[in-house]
PDB file of C-alpha atoms in Angstrom:
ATOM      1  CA  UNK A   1     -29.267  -3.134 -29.386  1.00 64.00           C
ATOM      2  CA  UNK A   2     -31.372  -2.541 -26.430  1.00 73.00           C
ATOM      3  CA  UNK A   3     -30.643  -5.546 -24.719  1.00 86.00           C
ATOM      4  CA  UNK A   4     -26.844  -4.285 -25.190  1.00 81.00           C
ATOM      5  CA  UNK A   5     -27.973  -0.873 -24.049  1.00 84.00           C
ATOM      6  CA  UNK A   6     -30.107  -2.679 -20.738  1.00 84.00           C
ATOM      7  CA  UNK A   7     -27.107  -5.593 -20.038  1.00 85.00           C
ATOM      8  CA  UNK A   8     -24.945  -2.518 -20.089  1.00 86.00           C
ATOM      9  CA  UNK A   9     -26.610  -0.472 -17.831  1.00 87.00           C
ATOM     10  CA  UNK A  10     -27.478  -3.571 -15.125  1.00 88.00           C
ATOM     11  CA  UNK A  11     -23.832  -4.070 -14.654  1.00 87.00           C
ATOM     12  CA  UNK A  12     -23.120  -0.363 -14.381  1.00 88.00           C
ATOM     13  CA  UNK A  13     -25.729  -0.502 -11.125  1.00 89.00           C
ATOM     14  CA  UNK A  14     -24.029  -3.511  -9.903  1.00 88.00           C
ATOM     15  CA  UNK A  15     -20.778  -2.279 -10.067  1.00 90.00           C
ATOM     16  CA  UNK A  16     -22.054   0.985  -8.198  1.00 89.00           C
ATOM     17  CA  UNK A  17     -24.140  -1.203  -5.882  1.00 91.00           C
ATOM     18  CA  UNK A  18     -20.538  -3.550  -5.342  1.00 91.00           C
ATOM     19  CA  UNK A  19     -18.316  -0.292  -4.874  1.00 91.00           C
ATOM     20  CA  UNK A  20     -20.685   0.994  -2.193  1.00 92.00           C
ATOM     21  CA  UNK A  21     -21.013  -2.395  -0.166  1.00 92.00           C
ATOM     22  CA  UNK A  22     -17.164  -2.050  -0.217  1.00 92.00           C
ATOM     23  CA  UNK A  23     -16.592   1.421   1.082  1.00 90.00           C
ATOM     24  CA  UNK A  24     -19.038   0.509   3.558  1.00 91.00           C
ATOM     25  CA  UNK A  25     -17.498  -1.758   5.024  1.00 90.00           C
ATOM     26  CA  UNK A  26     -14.111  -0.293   4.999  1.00 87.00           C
ATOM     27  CA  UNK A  27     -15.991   2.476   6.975  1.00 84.00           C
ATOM     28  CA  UNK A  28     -17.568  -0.078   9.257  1.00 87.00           C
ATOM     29  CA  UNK A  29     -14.334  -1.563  10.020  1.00 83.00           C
ATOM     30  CA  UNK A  30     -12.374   2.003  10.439  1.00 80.00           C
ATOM     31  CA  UNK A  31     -15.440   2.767  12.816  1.00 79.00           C
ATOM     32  CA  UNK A  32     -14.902  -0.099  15.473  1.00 82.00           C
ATOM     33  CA  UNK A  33     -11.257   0.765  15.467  1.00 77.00           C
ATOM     34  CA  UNK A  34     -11.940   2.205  18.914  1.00 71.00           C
ATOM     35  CA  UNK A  35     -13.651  -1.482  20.449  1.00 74.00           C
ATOM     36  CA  UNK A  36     -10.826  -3.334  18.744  1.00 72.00           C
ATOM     37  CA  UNK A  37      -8.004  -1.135  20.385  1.00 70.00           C
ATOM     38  CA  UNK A  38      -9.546  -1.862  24.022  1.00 73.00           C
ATOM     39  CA  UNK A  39      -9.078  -5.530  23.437  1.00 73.00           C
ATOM     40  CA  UNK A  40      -5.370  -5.581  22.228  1.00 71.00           C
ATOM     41  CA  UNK A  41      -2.723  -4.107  23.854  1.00 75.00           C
ATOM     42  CA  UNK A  42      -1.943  -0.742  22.607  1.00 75.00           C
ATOM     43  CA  UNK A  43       1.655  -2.487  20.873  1.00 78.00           C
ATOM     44  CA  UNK A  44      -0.693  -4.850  18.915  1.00 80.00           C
ATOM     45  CA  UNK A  45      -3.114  -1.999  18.219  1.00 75.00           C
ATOM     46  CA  UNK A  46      -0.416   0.496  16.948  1.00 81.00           C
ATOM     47  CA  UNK A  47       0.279  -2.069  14.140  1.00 82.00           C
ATOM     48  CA  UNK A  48      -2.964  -2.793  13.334  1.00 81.00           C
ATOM     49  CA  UNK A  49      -3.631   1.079  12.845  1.00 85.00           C
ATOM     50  CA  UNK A  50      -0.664   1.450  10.717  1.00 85.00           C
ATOM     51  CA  UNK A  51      -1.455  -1.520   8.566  1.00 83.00           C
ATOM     52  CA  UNK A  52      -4.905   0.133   7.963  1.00 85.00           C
ATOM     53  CA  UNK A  53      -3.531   3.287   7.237  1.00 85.00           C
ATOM     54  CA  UNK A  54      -1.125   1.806   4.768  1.00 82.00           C
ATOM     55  CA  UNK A  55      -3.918  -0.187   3.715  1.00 83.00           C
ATOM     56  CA  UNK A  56      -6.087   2.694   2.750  1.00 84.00           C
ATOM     57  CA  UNK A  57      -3.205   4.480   0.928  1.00 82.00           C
ATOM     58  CA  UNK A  58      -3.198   1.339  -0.929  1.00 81.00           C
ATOM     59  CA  UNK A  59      -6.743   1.571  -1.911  1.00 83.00           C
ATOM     60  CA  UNK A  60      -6.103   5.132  -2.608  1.00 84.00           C
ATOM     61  CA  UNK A  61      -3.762   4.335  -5.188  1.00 82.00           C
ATOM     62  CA  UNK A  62      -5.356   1.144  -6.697  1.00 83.00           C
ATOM     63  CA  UNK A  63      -9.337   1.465  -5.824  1.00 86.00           C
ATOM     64  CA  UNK A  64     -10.031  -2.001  -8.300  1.00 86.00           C
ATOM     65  CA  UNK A  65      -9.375  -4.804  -5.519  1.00 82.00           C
ATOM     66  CA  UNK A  66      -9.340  -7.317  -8.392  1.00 84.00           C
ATOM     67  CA  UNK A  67      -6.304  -5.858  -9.294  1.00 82.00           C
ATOM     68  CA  UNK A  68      -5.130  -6.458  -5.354  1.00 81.00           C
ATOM     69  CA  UNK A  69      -2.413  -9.228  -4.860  1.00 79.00           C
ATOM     70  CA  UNK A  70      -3.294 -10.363  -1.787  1.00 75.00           C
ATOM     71  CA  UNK A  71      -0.749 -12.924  -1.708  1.00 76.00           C
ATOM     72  CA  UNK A  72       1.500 -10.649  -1.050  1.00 75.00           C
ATOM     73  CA  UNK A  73      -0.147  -8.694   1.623  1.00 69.00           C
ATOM     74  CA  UNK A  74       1.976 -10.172   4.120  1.00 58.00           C
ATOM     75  CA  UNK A  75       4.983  -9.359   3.178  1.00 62.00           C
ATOM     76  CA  UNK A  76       3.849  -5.911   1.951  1.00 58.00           C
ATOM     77  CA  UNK A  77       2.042  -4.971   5.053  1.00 56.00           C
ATOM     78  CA  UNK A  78       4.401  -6.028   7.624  1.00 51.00           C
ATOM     79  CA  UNK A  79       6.932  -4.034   6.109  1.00 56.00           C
ATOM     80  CA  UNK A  80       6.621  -0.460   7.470  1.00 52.00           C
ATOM     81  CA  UNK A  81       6.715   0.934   3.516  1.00 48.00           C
ATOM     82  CA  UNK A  82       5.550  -2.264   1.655  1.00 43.00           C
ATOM     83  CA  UNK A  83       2.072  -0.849   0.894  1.00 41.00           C
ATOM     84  CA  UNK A  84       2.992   2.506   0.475  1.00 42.00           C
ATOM     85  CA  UNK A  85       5.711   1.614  -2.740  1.00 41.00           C
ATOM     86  CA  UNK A  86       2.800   0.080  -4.632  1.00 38.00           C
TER      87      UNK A  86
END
């Protein structure tokens, strides 16, 4: 029982630990947003901002990326709505 009660609790950290190293680098990447938009044109940059933005609503709705089909990302993201429906 207290190796069940221990086993339970080390994933519970690494699962925290995991969530954290995500939403820091979605911040990271949300961050440079600026350095990437003075390297594309401001066309190729809009797109990029609204995939990210759909791309966060995304996450908003379904925060367990294993649950993600990134398969269809492509489709779904270049659609102006695509995310958005999910």
């Amino acid at each position: 029982m207290i190796n069940h009660v221990k086993l339970e609790s080390l994933v519970k950290e690494n699962n925290q630990f995991q969530v954290e190293r995500i939403e820091e680098t979605v911040l990271y990447a949300l961050e440079n947003f600026d350095k990437v938009y003075y390297y594309f044109d401001s066309e190729t940059a809009d797109r990029m901002e609204s995939t990210t933005y759909r791309l966060l609503k995304y996450y908003e709705k379904k925060p367990n990326v294993d649950e993600w089909d990134f398969h269809g990302f492509p489709k779904e993201v270049s659609h102006p709505q695509g995310m958005c429906r999910a």
